[in-house]
Coordinates of C-alpha atoms in Angstrom, one line a residue:
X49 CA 4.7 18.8 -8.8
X50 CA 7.8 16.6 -9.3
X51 CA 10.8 14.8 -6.6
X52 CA 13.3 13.6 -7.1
X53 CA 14.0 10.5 -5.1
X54 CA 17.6 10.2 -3.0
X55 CA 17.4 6.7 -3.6
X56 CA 18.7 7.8 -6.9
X57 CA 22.4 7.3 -6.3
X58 CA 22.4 4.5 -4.6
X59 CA 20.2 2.0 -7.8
X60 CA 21.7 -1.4 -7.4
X61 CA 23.2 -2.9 -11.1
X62 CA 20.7 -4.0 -13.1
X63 CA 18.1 -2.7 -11.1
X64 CA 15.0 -1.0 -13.2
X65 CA 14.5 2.7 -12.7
X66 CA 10.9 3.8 -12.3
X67 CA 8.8 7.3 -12.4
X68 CA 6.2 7.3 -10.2
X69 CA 2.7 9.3 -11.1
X70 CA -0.3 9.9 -9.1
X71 CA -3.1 11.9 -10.1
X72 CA -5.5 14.0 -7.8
X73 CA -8.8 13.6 -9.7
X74 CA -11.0 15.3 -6.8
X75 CA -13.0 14.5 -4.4
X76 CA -14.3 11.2 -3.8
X77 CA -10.9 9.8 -6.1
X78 CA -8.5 7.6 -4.5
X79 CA -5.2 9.4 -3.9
X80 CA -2.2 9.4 -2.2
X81 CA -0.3 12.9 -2.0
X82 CA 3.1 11.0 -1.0
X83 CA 3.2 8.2 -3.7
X84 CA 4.7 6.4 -0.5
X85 CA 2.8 3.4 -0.7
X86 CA 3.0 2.4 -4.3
X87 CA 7.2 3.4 -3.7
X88 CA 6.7 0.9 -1.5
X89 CA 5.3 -1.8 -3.8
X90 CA 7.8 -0.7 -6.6
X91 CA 10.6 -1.6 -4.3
X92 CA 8.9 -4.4 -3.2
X93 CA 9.4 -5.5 -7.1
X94 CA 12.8 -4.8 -7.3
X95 CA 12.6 -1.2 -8.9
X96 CA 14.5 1.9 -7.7
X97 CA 12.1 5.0 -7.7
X98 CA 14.0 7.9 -9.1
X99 CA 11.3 10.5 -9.4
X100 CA 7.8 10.8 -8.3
X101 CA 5.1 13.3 -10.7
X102 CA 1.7 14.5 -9.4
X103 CA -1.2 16.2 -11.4
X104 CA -4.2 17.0 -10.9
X105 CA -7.4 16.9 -13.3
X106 CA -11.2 16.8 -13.1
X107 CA -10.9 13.1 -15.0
X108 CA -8.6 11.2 -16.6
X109 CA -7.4 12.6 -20.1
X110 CA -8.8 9.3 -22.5
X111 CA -6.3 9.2 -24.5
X112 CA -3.3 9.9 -21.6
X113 CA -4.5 9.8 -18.5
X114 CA -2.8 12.6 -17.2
X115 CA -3.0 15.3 -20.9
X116 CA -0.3 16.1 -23.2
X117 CA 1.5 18.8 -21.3
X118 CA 2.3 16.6 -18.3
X119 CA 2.5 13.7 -20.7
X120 CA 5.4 15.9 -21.9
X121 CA 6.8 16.3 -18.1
X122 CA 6.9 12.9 -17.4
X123 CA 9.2 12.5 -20.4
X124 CA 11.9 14.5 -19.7
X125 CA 12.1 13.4 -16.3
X126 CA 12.6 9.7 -17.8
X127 CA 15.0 10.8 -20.4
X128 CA 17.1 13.3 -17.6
X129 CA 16.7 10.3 -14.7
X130 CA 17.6 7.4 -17.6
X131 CA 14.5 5.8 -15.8
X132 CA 13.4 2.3 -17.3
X133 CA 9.5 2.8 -17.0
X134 CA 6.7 4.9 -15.3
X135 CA 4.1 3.4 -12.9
X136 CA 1.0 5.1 -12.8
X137 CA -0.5 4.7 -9.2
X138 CA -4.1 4.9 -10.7
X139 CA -5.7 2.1 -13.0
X140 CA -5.5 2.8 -16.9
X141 CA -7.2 1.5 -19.9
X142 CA -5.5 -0.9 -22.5
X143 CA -5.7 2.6 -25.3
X144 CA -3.9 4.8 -22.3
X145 CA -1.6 2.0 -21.6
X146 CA -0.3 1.9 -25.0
X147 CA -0.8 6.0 -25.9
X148 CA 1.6 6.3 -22.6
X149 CA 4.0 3.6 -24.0
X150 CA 4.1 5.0 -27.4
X151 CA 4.8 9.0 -26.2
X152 CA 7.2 8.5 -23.8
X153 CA 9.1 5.7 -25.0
X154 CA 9.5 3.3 -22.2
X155 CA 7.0 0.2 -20.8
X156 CA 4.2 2.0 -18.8
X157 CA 2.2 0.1 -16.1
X158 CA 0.0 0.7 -13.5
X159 CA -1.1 -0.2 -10.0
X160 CA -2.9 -3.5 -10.8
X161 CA 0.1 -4.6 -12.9
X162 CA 2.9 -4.0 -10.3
X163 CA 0.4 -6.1 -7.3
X164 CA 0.2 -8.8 -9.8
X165 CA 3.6 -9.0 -10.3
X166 CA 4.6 -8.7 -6.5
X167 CA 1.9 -11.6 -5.9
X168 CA 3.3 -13.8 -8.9
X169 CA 7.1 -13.7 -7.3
X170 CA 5.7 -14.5 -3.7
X171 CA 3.0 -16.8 -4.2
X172 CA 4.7 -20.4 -2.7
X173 CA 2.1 -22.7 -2.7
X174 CA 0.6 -24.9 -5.6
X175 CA -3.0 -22.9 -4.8
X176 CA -1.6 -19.3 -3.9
X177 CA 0.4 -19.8 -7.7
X178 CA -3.0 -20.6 -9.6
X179 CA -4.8 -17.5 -7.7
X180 CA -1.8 -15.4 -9.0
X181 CA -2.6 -16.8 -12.7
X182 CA -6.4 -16.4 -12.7
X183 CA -5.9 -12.8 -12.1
X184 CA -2.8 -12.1 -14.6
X185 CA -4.9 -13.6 -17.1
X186 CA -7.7 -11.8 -16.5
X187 CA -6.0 -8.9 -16.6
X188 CA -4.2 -9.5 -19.6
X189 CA -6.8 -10.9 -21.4
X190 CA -8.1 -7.2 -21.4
X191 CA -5.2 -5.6 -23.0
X192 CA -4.4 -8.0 -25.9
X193 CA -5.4 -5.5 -28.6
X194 CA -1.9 -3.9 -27.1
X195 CA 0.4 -6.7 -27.8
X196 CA -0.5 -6.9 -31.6
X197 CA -0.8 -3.0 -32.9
X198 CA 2.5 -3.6 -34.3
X199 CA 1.3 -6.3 -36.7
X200 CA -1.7 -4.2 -37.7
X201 CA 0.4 -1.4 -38.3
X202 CA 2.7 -3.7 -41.1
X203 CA -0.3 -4.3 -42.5
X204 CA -1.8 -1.1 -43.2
X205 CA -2.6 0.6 -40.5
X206 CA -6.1 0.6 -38.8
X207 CA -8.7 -0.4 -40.7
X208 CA -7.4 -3.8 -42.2
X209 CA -9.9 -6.7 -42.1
X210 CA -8.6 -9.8 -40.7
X211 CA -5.1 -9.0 -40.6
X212 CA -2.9 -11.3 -38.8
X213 CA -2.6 -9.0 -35.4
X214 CA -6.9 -9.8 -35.4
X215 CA -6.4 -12.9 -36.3
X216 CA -3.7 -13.3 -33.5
X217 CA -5.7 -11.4 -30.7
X218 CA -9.2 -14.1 -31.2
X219 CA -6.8 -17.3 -31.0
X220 CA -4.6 -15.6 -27.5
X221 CA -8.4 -14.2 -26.5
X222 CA -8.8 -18.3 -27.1
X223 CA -6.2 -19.6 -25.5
X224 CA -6.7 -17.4 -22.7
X225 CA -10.1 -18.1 -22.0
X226 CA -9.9 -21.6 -22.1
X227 CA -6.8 -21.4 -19.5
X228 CA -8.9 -19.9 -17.0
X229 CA -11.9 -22.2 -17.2
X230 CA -8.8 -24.7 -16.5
X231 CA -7.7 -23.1 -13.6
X232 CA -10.9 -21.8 -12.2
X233 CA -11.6 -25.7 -12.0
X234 CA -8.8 -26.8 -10.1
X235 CA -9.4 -23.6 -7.9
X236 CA -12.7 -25.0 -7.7
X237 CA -11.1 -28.4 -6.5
X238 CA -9.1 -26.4 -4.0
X239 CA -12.4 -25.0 -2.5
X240 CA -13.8 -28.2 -1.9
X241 CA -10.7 -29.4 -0.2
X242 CA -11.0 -26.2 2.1
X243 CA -14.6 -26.8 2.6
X244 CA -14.2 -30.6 3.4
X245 CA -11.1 -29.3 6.3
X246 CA -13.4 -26.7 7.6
X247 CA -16.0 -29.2 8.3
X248 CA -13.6 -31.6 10.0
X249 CA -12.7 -28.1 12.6
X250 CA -16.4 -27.3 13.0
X251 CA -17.0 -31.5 13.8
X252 CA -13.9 -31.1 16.0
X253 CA -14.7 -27.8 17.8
X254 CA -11.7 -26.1 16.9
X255 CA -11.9 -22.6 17.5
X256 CA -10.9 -20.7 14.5
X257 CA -8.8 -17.5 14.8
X258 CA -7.8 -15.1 12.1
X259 CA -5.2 -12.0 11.1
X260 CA -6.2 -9.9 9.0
X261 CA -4.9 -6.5 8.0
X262 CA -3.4 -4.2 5.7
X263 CA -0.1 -5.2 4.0
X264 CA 3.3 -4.6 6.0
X265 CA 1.1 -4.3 9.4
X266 CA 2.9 -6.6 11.0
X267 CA 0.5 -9.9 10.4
X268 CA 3.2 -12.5 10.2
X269 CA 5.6 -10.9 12.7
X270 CA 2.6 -11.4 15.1
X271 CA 1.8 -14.4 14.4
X272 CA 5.6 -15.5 14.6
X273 CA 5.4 -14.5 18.3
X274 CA 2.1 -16.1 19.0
X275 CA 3.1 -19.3 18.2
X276 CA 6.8 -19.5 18.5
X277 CA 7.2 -20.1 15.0
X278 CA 9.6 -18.6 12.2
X279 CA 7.2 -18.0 8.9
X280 CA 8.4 -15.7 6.4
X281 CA 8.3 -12.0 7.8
X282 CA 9.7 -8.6 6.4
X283 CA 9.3 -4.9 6.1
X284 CA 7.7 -5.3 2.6
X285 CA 4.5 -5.2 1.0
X286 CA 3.1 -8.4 0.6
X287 CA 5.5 -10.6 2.6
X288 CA 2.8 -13.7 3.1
X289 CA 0.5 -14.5 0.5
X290 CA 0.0 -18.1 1.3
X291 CA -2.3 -18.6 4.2
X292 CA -0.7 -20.4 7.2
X293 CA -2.4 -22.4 10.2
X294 CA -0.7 -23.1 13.8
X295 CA -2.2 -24.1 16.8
X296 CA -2.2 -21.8 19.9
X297 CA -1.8 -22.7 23.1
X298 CA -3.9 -20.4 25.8
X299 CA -2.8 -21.0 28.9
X300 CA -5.5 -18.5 30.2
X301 CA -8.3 -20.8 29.1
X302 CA -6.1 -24.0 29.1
X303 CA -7.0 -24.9 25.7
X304 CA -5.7 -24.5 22.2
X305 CA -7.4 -22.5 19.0
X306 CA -5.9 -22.7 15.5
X307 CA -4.7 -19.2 14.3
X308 CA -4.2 -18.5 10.8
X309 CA -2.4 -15.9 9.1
X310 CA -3.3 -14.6 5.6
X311 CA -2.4 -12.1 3.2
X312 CA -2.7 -8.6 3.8
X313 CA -5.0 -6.0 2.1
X314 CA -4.4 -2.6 0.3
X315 CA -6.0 0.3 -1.0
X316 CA -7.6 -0.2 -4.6
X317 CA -6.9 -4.0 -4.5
X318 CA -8.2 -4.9 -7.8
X319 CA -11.6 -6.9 -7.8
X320 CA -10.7 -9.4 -9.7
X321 CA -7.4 -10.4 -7.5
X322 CA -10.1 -10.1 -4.6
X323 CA -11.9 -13.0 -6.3
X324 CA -8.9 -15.0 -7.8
X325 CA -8.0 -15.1 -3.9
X326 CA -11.6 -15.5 -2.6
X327 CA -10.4 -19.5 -1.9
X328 CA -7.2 -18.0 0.4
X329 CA -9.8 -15.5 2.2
X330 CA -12.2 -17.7 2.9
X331 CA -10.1 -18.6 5.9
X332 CA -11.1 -15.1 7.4
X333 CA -15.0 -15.5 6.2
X334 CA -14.9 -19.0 8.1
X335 CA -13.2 -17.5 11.1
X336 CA -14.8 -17.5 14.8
X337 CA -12.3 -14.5 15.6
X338 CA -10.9 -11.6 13.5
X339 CA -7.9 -10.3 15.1
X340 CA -7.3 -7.1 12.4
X341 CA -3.7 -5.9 13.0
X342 CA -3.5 -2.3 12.6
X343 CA 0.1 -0.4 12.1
X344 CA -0.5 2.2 14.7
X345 CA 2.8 3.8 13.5
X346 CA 1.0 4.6 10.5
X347 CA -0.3 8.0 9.7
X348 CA -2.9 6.5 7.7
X349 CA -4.0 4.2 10.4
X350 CA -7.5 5.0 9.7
X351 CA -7.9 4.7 6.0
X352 CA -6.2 1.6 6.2
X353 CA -8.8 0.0 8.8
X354 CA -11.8 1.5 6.7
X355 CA -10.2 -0.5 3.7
X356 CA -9.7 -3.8 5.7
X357 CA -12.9 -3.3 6.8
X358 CA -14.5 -2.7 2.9
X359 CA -12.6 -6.0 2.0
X360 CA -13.8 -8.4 4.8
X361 CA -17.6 -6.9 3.9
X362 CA -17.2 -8.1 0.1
X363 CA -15.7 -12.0 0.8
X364 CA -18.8 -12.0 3.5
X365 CA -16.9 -11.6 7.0
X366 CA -17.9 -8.4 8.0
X367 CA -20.3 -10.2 11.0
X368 CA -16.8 -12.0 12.4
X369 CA -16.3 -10.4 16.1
X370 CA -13.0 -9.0 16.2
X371 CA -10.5 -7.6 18.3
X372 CA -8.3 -4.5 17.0
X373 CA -4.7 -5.3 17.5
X374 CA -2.6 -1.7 17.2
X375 CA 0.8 -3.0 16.4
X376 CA 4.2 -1.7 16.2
X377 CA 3.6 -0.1 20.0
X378 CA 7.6 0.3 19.8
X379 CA 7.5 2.3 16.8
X380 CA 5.3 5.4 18.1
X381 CA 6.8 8.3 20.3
X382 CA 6.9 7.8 23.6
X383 CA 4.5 11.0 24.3
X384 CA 1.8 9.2 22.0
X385 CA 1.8 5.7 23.3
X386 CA -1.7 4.5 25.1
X387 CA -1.8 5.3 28.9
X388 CA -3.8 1.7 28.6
X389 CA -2.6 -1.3 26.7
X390 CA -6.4 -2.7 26.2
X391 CA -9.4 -0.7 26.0
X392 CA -12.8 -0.7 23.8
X393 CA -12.8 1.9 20.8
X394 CA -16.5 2.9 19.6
X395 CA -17.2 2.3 16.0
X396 CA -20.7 4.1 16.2
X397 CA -24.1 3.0 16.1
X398 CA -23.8 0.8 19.2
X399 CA -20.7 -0.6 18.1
X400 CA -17.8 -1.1 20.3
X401 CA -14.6 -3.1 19.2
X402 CA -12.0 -4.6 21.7
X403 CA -8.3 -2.6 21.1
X404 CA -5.2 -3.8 22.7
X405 CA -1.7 -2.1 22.3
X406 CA 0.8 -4.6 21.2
X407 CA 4.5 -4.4 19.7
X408 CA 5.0 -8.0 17.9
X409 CA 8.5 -7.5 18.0
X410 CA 9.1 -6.6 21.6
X411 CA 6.9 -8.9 22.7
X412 CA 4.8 -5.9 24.4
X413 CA 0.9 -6.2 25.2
X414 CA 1.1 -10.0 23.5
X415 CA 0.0 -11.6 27.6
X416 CA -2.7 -8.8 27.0
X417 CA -3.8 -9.9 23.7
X418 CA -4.0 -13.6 24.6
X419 CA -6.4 -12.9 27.4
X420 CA -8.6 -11.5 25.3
X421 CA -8.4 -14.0 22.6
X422 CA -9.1 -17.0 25.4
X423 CA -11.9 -14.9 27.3
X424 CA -13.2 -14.8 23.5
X425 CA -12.6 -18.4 22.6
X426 CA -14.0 -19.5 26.0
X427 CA -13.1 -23.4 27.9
X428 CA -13.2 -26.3 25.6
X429 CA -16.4 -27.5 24.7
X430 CA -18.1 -30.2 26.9
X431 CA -18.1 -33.2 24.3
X432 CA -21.7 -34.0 25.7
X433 CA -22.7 -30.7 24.2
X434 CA -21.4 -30.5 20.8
X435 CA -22.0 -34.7 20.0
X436 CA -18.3 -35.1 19.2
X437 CA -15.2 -36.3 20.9
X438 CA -11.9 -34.5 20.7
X439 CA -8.6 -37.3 21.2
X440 CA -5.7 -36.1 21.9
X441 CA -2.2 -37.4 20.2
X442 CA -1.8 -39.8 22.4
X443 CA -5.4 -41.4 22.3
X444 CA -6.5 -40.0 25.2
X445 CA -10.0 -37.9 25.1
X446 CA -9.3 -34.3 26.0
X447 CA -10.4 -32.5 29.0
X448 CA -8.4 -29.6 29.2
X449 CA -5.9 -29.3 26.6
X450 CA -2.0 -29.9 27.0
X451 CA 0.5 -26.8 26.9
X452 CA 3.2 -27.5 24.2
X453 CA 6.7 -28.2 25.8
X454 CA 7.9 -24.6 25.3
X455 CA 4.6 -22.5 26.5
X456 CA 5.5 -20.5 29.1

């Protein structure tokens, strides 16, 4: 099946134009039918999506991914769209990678490659930056065999002992490795930092609140009207990478929590960005409360909380209580909106989940969700109970805690 995409006409100068493939390889296979989402992450990279292409297969061709015949497809749709490249929605090999490159005559990437290259233009901070690198290079330190075929060719094709493309792959293979040990260390500084500030929260009795959730489900806009603040926020994949701390104000238990906001999950994240940002989660494993922000405009609002939930099981936070926060209440049709704005929704086996109906951007349900998060969070600690002493700016030990000068 091939689209065209109306977007077409409207490409900005110098803008890249891209094909888009996905391939339904049965059950069991991640696959999106609408190629919306990775549209989405294209665009989120700058690219224009002229065309999308699906197939179907029982497995991946190995040397094409997707066979000849559709190989062939995907060609003249490049050539007739003057696209600059094709993004492949599933994962390929180095060999498919370069096969792909080398029959349809334009740079061929995949899904991994176009999250790592949204994450390395929005990472801000000096530890969100070296998280971005560990995974590039791990990534491309699996397909250097592509970057030197040219060289082997010169020199006689394949089959030439110690030619300067294998000589040049073991000094990058090298280079690489000894980059990452480098910034696996200072990631392993980082860590210790984090661990040495999470200590100080647990000695203070800082309650620790979370938002977590799939990319583009509002996280930051949420957080933004939580705490009155202005943090990056957009209708893009991967706005906030860098996770960011505020402190709360709860009127309803008259004290404050800190809340957090971190960077926002997708289907097929790659492991190894999983682990490169392990250091950034680890603000949701150490968590007290998960509030996991759901798009409940979404028509895959349940695949998307499945994969939030598979995420938060590998970095260890599965345990975490949460509360599910249905956002973007202004976005659904009046005739599907909640009779209730809070209610409990049963997971199964004896599970049952706190829901509240919010819209961030209207300001809807957010009284709601901050009763919850203070009947959750509780009244301050009594100093006598925990052994430590919580001073307030101005020296004084604190009782109850202070509203800021704009809570209202």
């Amino acid at each position: 099946m091939v689209s065209a995409e109306p977007q077409e006409a409207g490409a900005l100068a110098g803008q890249a134009r891209a094909v888009l493939v996905g391939v339904d390889l049965g059950p069991g296979a991640s696959f999106d039918p609408t190629l919306d989402e990775l549209g989405l992450l294209a665009e989120s990279a700058g690219d224009c999506v002229v065309a999308k292409v699906l197939a179907k297969r029982r497995s991946p061709d190995p040397a094409l991914f997707v066979g000849s015949g559709k190989a062939d497809e995907i060609k003249l749709l490049v050539q007739a769209h003057g696209a600059h490249g094709v993004i492949f929605d599933q994962a390929l090999s180095p060999a498919q990678q370069r096969n792909l490159e080398r029959h349809l005559g334009v740079p061929v990437s995949d899904r991994t490659a176009l999250i790592l290259e949204i994450f390395a233009a929005r990472a801000q901070s000096h530890e969100g930056k070296l998280q971005v690198e560990l995974a590039r290079l791990q990534y491309i330190a699996t397909r250097l065999v592509r970057r030197w075929t040219h060289l082997e060719r010169q020199q006689g094709g394949i089959g030439t002992r110690g030619g300067p493309g294998e000589a040049q792959i073991e000094l990058d293979r090298r280079m690489i490795g000894d980059r990452i040990k480098q910034v696996k260390l200072r990631l392993e500084k980082v860590k210790r930092q984090r661990g040495t500030q999470r200590r100080a929260r647990e000695r203070s009795g800082t309650y620790r609140v979370s938002l977590v959730g799939y990319t583009n489900a509002g996280k930051s806009t949420l957080f933004n009207a939580l705490v009155k603040a202005r943090t990056y926020a957009a209708n893009q994949l991967f706005a906030t990478l860098d996770t960011t701390t505020r402190s709360l104000y709860l009127g309803e238990a008259g004290r404050s929590v800190s809340l957090s906001d971190t960077v926002g999950f997708i289907r097929d994240l790659p492991h190894k960005l999983v682990e490169a940002f392990r250091a950034t989660l680890q603000e949701a494993a150490d968590a007290d409360l998960l509030l996991h922000v759901i798009d409940a405009s979404s028509p895959l609002l349940h695949e998307q909380q499945v994969e939030v939930e598979r995420v938060l099981e590998e970095i260890g936070a599965e345990t975490i209580p949460q509360i599910l926060v249905y956002n973007k209440l202004d976005a659904i049709e009046p005739g599907q909106r909640p009779r209730v704005l809070r209610d409990e929704l049963d997971l199964g086996a004896g599970r049952r989940v706190p829901r509240v109906f919010v819209s961030a951007l209207a300001g809807e349900g957010l009284d709601v969700l901050r009763q919850l998060i203070a009947e959750h969070a509780g009244p301050i600690p009594d100093p006598a109970d925990t052994g430590t002493v919580q001073v307030l700016p101005d020296g004084s030990p604190a009782g109850t805690a202070r509203p800021p000068a704009d809570y209202h």
